[in-house]
PDB file of C-alpha atoms in Angstrom:
ATOM      1  CA  ASP I   1     173.695 115.867 193.730  1.00  0.00           C
ATOM      2  CA  ALA I   2     173.741 118.667 196.283  1.00  0.00           C
ATOM      3  CA  GLY I   3     175.604 121.776 195.300  1.00  0.00           C
ATOM      4  CA  VAL I   4     177.467 124.109 197.624  1.00  0.00           C
ATOM      5  CA  THR I   5     175.397 125.105 200.628  1.00  0.00           C
ATOM      6  CA  GLN I   6     176.003 127.940 203.052  1.00  0.00           C
ATOM      7  CA  SER I   7     174.494 128.955 206.358  1.00  0.00           C
ATOM      8  CA  PRO I   8     173.056 131.164 207.569  1.00  0.00           C
ATOM      9  CA  THR I   9     171.514 133.052 204.663  1.00  0.00           C
ATOM     10  CA  HIS I  10     171.480 136.374 206.440  1.00  0.00           C
ATOM     11  CA  LEU I  11     173.129 137.626 209.588  1.00  0.00           C
ATOM     12  CA  ILE I  12     173.117 140.903 211.477  1.00  0.00           C
ATOM     13  CA  LYS I  13     175.900 141.623 213.953  1.00  0.00           C
ATOM     14  CA  THR I  14     177.146 144.592 215.948  1.00  0.00           C
ATOM     15  CA  ARG I  15     180.589 146.144 215.635  1.00  0.00           C
ATOM     16  CA  GLY I  16     183.151 144.319 217.754  1.00  0.00           C
ATOM     17  CA  GLN I  17     181.287 141.024 217.740  1.00  0.00           C
ATOM     18  CA  GLN I  18     182.501 137.784 216.230  1.00  0.00           C
ATOM     19  CA  VAL I  19     180.765 135.745 213.524  1.00  0.00           C
ATOM     20  CA  THR I  20     181.042 132.210 212.120  1.00  0.00           C
ATOM     21  CA  LEU I  21     179.828 131.314 208.647  1.00  0.00           C
ATOM     22  CA  ARG I  22     179.511 127.746 207.412  1.00  0.00           C
ATOM     23  CA  CYS I  23     179.919 126.011 204.076  1.00  0.00           C
ATOM     24  CA  SER I  24     179.329 122.490 202.819  1.00  0.00           C
ATOM     25  CA  PRO I  25     181.072 121.764 199.529  1.00  0.00           C
ATOM     26  CA  LYS I  26     179.610 120.076 196.506  1.00  0.00           C
ATOM     27  CA  SER I  27     179.649 116.316 196.845  1.00  0.00           C
ATOM     28  CA  GLY I  28     183.048 114.923 195.926  1.00  0.00           C
ATOM     29  CA  HIS I  29     184.912 118.207 196.258  1.00  0.00           C
ATOM     30  CA  ASP I  30     187.852 118.520 198.641  1.00  0.00           C
ATOM     31  CA  THR I  31     188.852 122.182 198.386  1.00  0.00           C
ATOM     32  CA  VAL I  32     186.989 125.189 199.752  1.00  0.00           C
ATOM     33  CA  SER I  33     187.642 128.847 199.008  1.00  0.00           C
ATOM     34  CA  TRP I  34     186.038 131.874 200.627  1.00  0.00           C
ATOM     35  CA  TYR I  35     185.333 135.233 199.015  1.00  0.00           C
ATOM     36  CA  GLN I  36     183.998 138.576 200.191  1.00  0.00           C
ATOM     37  CA  GLN I  37     181.744 140.459 197.792  1.00  0.00           C
ATOM     38  CA  ALA I  38     181.039 144.039 198.772  1.00  0.00           C
ATOM     39  CA  LEU I  39     178.119 145.841 197.193  1.00  0.00           C
ATOM     40  CA  GLY I  40     178.870 146.717 193.585  1.00  0.00           C
ATOM     41  CA  GLN I  41     182.165 144.859 193.560  1.00  0.00           C
ATOM     42  CA  GLY I  42     183.458 141.544 192.338  1.00  0.00           C
ATOM     43  CA  PRO I  43     184.275 138.783 194.815  1.00  0.00           C
ATOM     44  CA  GLN I  44     187.598 139.210 196.646  1.00  0.00           C
ATOM     45  CA  PHE I  45     189.533 136.075 197.576  1.00  0.00           C
ATOM     46  CA  ILE I  46     189.947 135.550 201.336  1.00  0.00           C
ATOM     47  CA  PHE I  47     191.567 132.112 201.609  1.00  0.00           C
ATOM     48  CA  GLN I  48     191.520 128.513 200.401  1.00  0.00           C
ATOM     49  CA  TYR I  49     191.475 125.307 202.425  1.00  0.00           C
ATOM     50  CA  TYR I  50     192.587 121.838 201.436  1.00  0.00           C
ATOM     51  CA  GLU I  51     193.348 118.858 203.669  1.00  0.00           C
ATOM     52  CA  GLU I  52     192.247 120.936 206.674  1.00  0.00           C
ATOM     53  CA  GLU I  53     194.996 123.488 206.082  1.00  0.00           C
ATOM     54  CA  GLU I  54     194.969 127.033 204.787  1.00  0.00           C
ATOM     55  CA  ARG I  55     196.820 126.781 201.468  1.00  0.00           C
ATOM     56  CA  GLN I  56     196.415 130.220 199.995  1.00  0.00           C
ATOM     57  CA  ARG I  57     195.451 133.587 201.470  1.00  0.00           C
ATOM     58  CA  GLY I  58     194.359 136.872 199.991  1.00  0.00           C
ATOM     59  CA  ASN I  59     194.937 140.343 201.335  1.00  0.00           C
ATOM     60  CA  PHE I  60     192.743 140.105 204.428  1.00  0.00           C
ATOM     61  CA  PRO I  61     193.725 140.797 208.054  1.00  0.00           C
ATOM     62  CA  ASP I  62     194.186 138.102 210.677  1.00  0.00           C
ATOM     63  CA  ARG I  63     190.708 138.882 212.008  1.00  0.00           C
ATOM     64  CA  PHE I  64     189.591 136.580 209.213  1.00  0.00           C
ATOM     65  CA  SER I  65     190.304 132.954 209.968  1.00  0.00           C
ATOM     66  CA  GLY I  66     188.960 129.643 208.866  1.00  0.00           C
ATOM     67  CA  HIS I  67     188.808 125.968 209.376  1.00  0.00           C
ATOM     68  CA  GLN I  68     188.194 122.882 207.304  1.00  0.00           C
ATOM     69  CA  PHE I  69     186.830 119.709 208.805  1.00  0.00           C
ATOM     70  CA  PRO I  70     187.574 116.088 207.854  1.00  0.00           C
ATOM     71  CA  ASN I  71     184.303 115.950 205.902  1.00  0.00           C
ATOM     72  CA  TYR I  72     185.596 118.906 203.808  1.00  0.00           C
ATOM     73  CA  SER I  73     183.072 121.384 205.176  1.00  0.00           C
ATOM     74  CA  SER I  74     184.464 124.714 206.239  1.00  0.00           C
ATOM     75  CA  GLU I  75     183.934 127.682 208.512  1.00  0.00           C
ATOM     76  CA  LEU I  76     184.869 131.301 208.134  1.00  0.00           C
ATOM     77  CA  ASN I  77     185.354 133.265 211.344  1.00  0.00           C
ATOM     78  CA  VAL I  78     185.589 137.016 211.564  1.00  0.00           C
ATOM     79  CA  ASN I  79     186.581 138.650 214.863  1.00  0.00           C
ATOM     80  CA  ALA I  80     186.176 142.246 216.007  1.00  0.00           C
ATOM     81  CA  LEU I  81     183.684 143.050 213.277  1.00  0.00           C
ATOM     82  CA  LEU I  82     183.898 146.403 211.534  1.00  0.00           C
ATOM     83  CA  LEU I  83     181.211 148.199 209.576  1.00  0.00           C
ATOM     84  CA  GLY I  84     183.308 147.561 206.474  1.00  0.00           C
ATOM     85  CA  ASP I  85     182.936 143.819 206.909  1.00  0.00           C
ATOM     86  CA  SER I  86     179.336 144.099 205.749  1.00  0.00           C
ATOM     87  CA  ALA I  87     179.214 142.089 202.537  1.00  0.00           C
ATOM     88  CA  LEU I  88     178.090 138.901 200.855  1.00  0.00           C
ATOM     89  CA  TYR I  89     180.424 136.059 201.804  1.00  0.00           C
ATOM     90  CA  LEU I  90     180.733 133.379 199.178  1.00  0.00           C
ATOM     91  CA  CYS I  91     182.015 129.873 199.517  1.00  0.00           C
ATOM     92  CA  ALA I  92     183.266 127.974 196.495  1.00  0.00           C
ATOM     93  CA  SER I  93     184.290 124.352 196.257  1.00  0.00           C
ATOM     94  CA  SER I  94     186.418 122.443 193.794  1.00  0.00           C
ATOM     95  CA  LEU I  95     188.725 119.509 193.427  1.00  0.00           C
ATOM     96  CA  ILE I  96     192.372 120.191 194.084  1.00  0.00           C
ATOM     97  CA  TYR I  97     194.213 120.567 190.729  1.00  0.00           C
ATOM     98  CA  ASP I  98     190.897 121.477 189.059  1.00  0.00           C
ATOM     99  CA  TYR I  99     190.448 125.165 188.371  1.00  0.00           C
ATOM    100  CA  GLU I 100     186.690 125.148 188.104  1.00  0.00           C
ATOM    101  CA  GLN I 101     184.965 126.353 191.251  1.00  0.00           C
ATOM    102  CA  TYR I 102     181.319 125.986 192.169  1.00  0.00           C
ATOM    103  CA  PHE I 103     179.827 128.780 194.206  1.00  0.00           C
ATOM    104  CA  GLY I 104     177.260 128.719 196.960  1.00  0.00           C
ATOM    105  CA  PRO I 105     174.450 131.243 197.380  1.00  0.00           C
ATOM    106  CA  GLY I 106     176.382 133.235 199.962  1.00  0.00           C
ATOM    107  CA  THR I 107     175.754 134.606 203.435  1.00  0.00           C
ATOM    108  CA  ARG I 108     174.749 138.257 203.646  1.00  0.00           C
ATOM    109  CA  LEU I 109     176.450 139.784 206.692  1.00  0.00           C
ATOM    110  CA  THR I 110     175.360 143.178 207.940  1.00  0.00           C
ATOM    111  CA  VAL I 111     177.390 144.877 210.664  1.00  0.00           C
ATOM    112  CA  THR I 112     175.669 147.716 212.513  1.00  0.00           C
TER     113      THR I 112
ATOM    114  CA  ALA U   1     199.684 142.968 191.110  1.00  0.00           C
ATOM    115  CA  GLN U   2     197.315 140.776 189.209  1.00  0.00           C
ATOM    116  CA  SER U   3     194.056 142.398 188.222  1.00  0.00           C
ATOM    117  CA  VAL U   4     191.052 141.995 185.988  1.00  0.00           C
ATOM    118  CA  SER U   5     189.373 144.985 184.350  1.00  0.00           C
ATOM    119  CA  GLN U   6     185.854 145.097 183.059  1.00  0.00           C
ATOM    120  CA  HIS U   7     185.401 148.387 181.296  1.00  0.00           C
ATOM    121  CA  ASN U   8     181.637 148.389 180.964  1.00  0.00           C
ATOM    122  CA  HIS U   9     179.973 148.709 184.346  1.00  0.00           C
ATOM    123  CA  HIS U  10     176.413 149.084 183.099  1.00  0.00           C
ATOM    124  CA  VAL U  11     175.060 148.062 179.708  1.00  0.00           C
ATOM    125  CA  ILE U  12     171.499 148.472 178.473  1.00  0.00           C
ATOM    126  CA  LEU U  13     170.398 146.704 175.298  1.00  0.00           C
ATOM    127  CA  SER U  14     167.184 145.946 173.520  1.00  0.00           C
ATOM    128  CA  GLU U  15     166.243 142.354 172.852  1.00  0.00           C
ATOM    129  CA  ALA U  16     167.917 140.891 169.753  1.00  0.00           C
ATOM    130  CA  ALA U  17     170.819 143.328 169.992  1.00  0.00           C
ATOM    131  CA  SER U  18     174.347 141.934 169.947  1.00  0.00           C
ATOM    132  CA  LEU U  19     176.425 141.935 173.100  1.00  0.00           C
ATOM    133  CA  GLU U  20     180.126 142.283 173.709  1.00  0.00           C
ATOM    134  CA  LEU U  21     181.538 142.733 177.218  1.00  0.00           C
ATOM    135  CA  GLY U  22     185.179 143.568 177.593  1.00  0.00           C
ATOM    136  CA  CYS U  23     187.609 141.869 179.968  1.00  0.00           C
ATOM    137  CA  ASN U  24     191.332 142.511 180.283  1.00  0.00           C
ATOM    138  CA  TYR U  25     193.702 140.957 182.766  1.00  0.00           C
ATOM    139  CA  SER U  26     197.201 141.670 183.972  1.00  0.00           C
ATOM    140  CA  TYR U  27     199.083 138.499 184.784  1.00  0.00           C
ATOM    141  CA  GLY U  28     202.210 137.293 183.083  1.00  0.00           C
ATOM    142  CA  GLY U  29     201.885 133.586 183.753  1.00  0.00           C
ATOM    143  CA  THR U  30     199.677 130.840 182.403  1.00  0.00           C
ATOM    144  CA  VAL U  31     196.057 131.792 182.819  1.00  0.00           C
ATOM    145  CA  ASN U  32     192.738 130.100 183.046  1.00  0.00           C
ATOM    146  CA  LEU U  33     189.873 132.427 182.220  1.00  0.00           C
ATOM    147  CA  PHE U  34     186.228 132.356 183.182  1.00  0.00           C
ATOM    148  CA  TRP U  35     182.995 134.221 182.752  1.00  0.00           C
ATOM    149  CA  TYR U  36     180.426 133.867 185.503  1.00  0.00           C
ATOM    150  CA  VAL U  37     176.872 135.160 185.548  1.00  0.00           C
ATOM    151  CA  GLN U  38     174.774 136.144 188.522  1.00  0.00           C
ATOM    152  CA  TYR U  39     171.047 136.362 187.781  1.00  0.00           C
ATOM    153  CA  PRO U  40     168.954 138.445 190.183  1.00  0.00           C
ATOM    154  CA  GLY U  41     168.608 136.595 193.467  1.00  0.00           C
ATOM    155  CA  GLN U  42     170.733 133.671 192.334  1.00  0.00           C
ATOM    156  CA  HIS U  43     174.291 132.575 192.940  1.00  0.00           C
ATOM    157  CA  LEU U  44     177.260 132.783 190.615  1.00  0.00           C
ATOM    158  CA  GLN U  45     177.059 130.330 187.743  1.00  0.00           C
ATOM    159  CA  LEU U  46     179.730 129.419 185.244  1.00  0.00           C
ATOM    160  CA  LEU U  47     179.019 130.626 181.701  1.00  0.00           C
ATOM    161  CA  LEU U  48     182.202 129.429 180.048  1.00  0.00           C
ATOM    162  CA  LYS U  49     185.869 128.788 180.656  1.00  0.00           C
ATOM    163  CA  TYR U  50     189.154 128.768 178.801  1.00  0.00           C
ATOM    164  CA  PHE U  51     192.070 126.579 179.868  1.00  0.00           C
ATOM    165  CA  SER U  52     193.940 125.968 176.629  1.00  0.00           C
ATOM    166  CA  GLY U  53     193.445 125.124 172.960  1.00  0.00           C
ATOM    167  CA  ASP U  54     190.973 126.864 170.672  1.00  0.00           C
ATOM    168  CA  PRO U  55     190.859 130.491 171.812  1.00  0.00           C
ATOM    169  CA  LEU U  56     187.200 130.768 170.838  1.00  0.00           C
ATOM    170  CA  VAL U  57     185.158 129.043 173.502  1.00  0.00           C
ATOM    171  CA  LYS U  58     181.462 128.445 173.572  1.00  0.00           C
ATOM    172  CA  GLY U  59     179.432 128.387 176.728  1.00  0.00           C
ATOM    173  CA  ILE U  60     175.879 127.935 177.810  1.00  0.00           C
ATOM    174  CA  LYS U  61     172.885 129.921 176.558  1.00  0.00           C
ATOM    175  CA  GLY U  62     174.561 130.968 173.306  1.00  0.00           C
ATOM    176  CA  PHE U  63     177.460 132.855 174.888  1.00  0.00           C
ATOM    177  CA  GLU U  64     180.987 132.681 173.539  1.00  0.00           C
ATOM    178  CA  ALA U  65     184.291 134.323 174.393  1.00  0.00           C
ATOM    179  CA  GLU U  66     187.564 134.843 172.602  1.00  0.00           C
ATOM    180  CA  PHE U  67     190.958 134.682 174.271  1.00  0.00           C
ATOM    181  CA  ILE U  68     193.465 137.020 172.649  1.00  0.00           C
ATOM    182  CA  LYS U  69     196.775 136.435 174.383  1.00  0.00           C
ATOM    183  CA  SER U  70     198.553 139.397 172.793  1.00  0.00           C
ATOM    184  CA  LYS U  71     195.890 141.744 174.118  1.00  0.00           C
ATOM    185  CA  PHE U  72     195.436 140.032 177.507  1.00  0.00           C
ATOM    186  CA  SER U  73     191.741 139.995 176.728  1.00  0.00           C
ATOM    187  CA  PHE U  74     188.842 137.578 177.077  1.00  0.00           C
ATOM    188  CA  ASN U  75     185.749 139.329 175.757  1.00  0.00           C
ATOM    189  CA  LEU U  76     182.285 137.838 176.095  1.00  0.00           C
ATOM    190  CA  ARG U  77     179.874 137.906 173.154  1.00  0.00           C
ATOM    191  CA  LYS U  78     176.346 136.921 172.272  1.00  0.00           C
ATOM    192  CA  PRO U  79     174.832 137.577 168.846  1.00  0.00           C
ATOM    193  CA  SER U  80     171.300 138.221 170.060  1.00  0.00           C
ATOM    194  CA  VAL U  81     170.411 138.913 173.689  1.00  0.00           C
ATOM    195  CA  GLN U  82     167.160 138.037 175.378  1.00  0.00           C
ATOM    196  CA  TRP U  83     165.321 139.665 178.263  1.00  0.00           C
ATOM    197  CA  SER U  84     166.327 136.666 180.395  1.00  0.00           C
ATOM    198  CA  ASP U  85     170.002 137.603 179.959  1.00  0.00           C
ATOM    199  CA  THR U  86     169.501 140.494 182.373  1.00  0.00           C
ATOM    200  CA  ALA U  87     172.121 139.784 185.037  1.00  0.00           C
ATOM    201  CA  GLU U  88     175.547 140.738 186.328  1.00  0.00           C
ATOM    202  CA  TYR U  89     178.517 139.270 184.483  1.00  0.00           C
ATOM    203  CA  PHE U  90     181.939 138.683 186.028  1.00  0.00           C
ATOM    204  CA  CYS U  91     185.196 137.916 184.314  1.00  0.00           C
ATOM    205  CA  ALA U  92     187.791 136.011 186.371  1.00  0.00           C
ATOM    206  CA  VAL U  93     191.324 134.679 185.999  1.00  0.00           C
ATOM    207  CA  THR U  94     193.085 132.057 188.090  1.00  0.00           C
ATOM    208  CA  VAL U  95     196.396 132.902 189.694  1.00  0.00           C
ATOM    209  CA  LEU U  96     198.520 129.969 190.781  1.00  0.00           C
ATOM    210  CA  GLY U  97     199.621 129.792 194.413  1.00  0.00           C
ATOM    211  CA  SER U  98     203.028 128.994 195.809  1.00  0.00           C
ATOM    212  CA  THR U  99     201.868 125.513 196.855  1.00  0.00           C
ATOM    213  CA  SER U 100     201.201 123.010 194.101  1.00  0.00           C
ATOM    214  CA  GLY U 101     197.532 122.704 193.322  1.00  0.00           C
ATOM    215  CA  THR U 102     196.514 125.956 194.972  1.00  0.00           C
ATOM    216  CA  TYR U 103     195.204 128.964 193.178  1.00  0.00           C
ATOM    217  CA  LYS U 104     192.837 131.857 193.626  1.00  0.00           C
ATOM    218  CA  TYR U 105     190.411 133.610 191.382  1.00  0.00           C
ATOM    219  CA  ILE U 106     190.836 137.285 190.620  1.00  0.00           C
ATOM    220  CA  PHE U 107     187.493 138.752 189.659  1.00  0.00           C
ATOM    221  CA  GLY U 108     186.639 141.868 187.761  1.00  0.00           C
ATOM    222  CA  THR U 109     184.185 144.344 189.227  1.00  0.00           C
ATOM    223  CA  GLY U 110     181.354 143.048 187.063  1.00  0.00           C
ATOM    224  CA  THR U 111     179.092 144.388 184.328  1.00  0.00           C
ATOM    225  CA  ARG U 112     175.410 144.846 184.943  1.00  0.00           C
ATOM    226  CA  LEU U 113     173.440 144.042 181.814  1.00  0.00           C
ATOM    227  CA  LYS U 114     169.844 145.090 181.431  1.00  0.00           C
ATOM    228  CA  VAL U 115     167.932 143.848 178.418  1.00  0.00           C
ATOM    229  CA  LEU U 116     164.795 145.720 177.510  1.00  0.00           C
ATOM    230  CA  ALA U 117     161.913 143.659 176.186  1.00  0.00           C
TER     231      ALA U 117
END
């Protein structure tokens, strides 16, 4: 049973560029959440997707957007990258109405 | 605003020592509480969770945690740590969203535990 997978593993971008990160949820899961984990910090909630809609959003600017596909996989897009966007981006999947989330290994984004 | 506080940022113990990591949250509603562990180079893994019932919950690898509602606390304990317990530990609480079925996790800043062999 495959767990949560994320791609790419590492990414280096330049300020002002745009980036897309991808996540495949654990088999059977229908809900995907995204988190940003800066160095030395705990994960910060970005948003949650269910039924291809954004259901919940954290305190992140509109530069952060997402998408969920019919197969429940998801993308996180970040526009106009800033140096401060450098972080580990985590995807977590779950079943709606189930509070237990399963986390992927993350994508390490470095903005130079 | 909802928040989770982990008071110990770095802890160093010798093997066989007892461990207690503090976690306090600020949220007035019904809570679900979690402890996650992140071993070096690995992803977040669930150690244990509390939804309801017995406030003393047992998790994997000999860890346990106690929910004390009056203190808004959910401290993690282990009677005897091992070198392999060296990792970063995160406390988290779920906050329900405005739409039924939605929620988000609020994480603490983490505690880095180093166990000396």
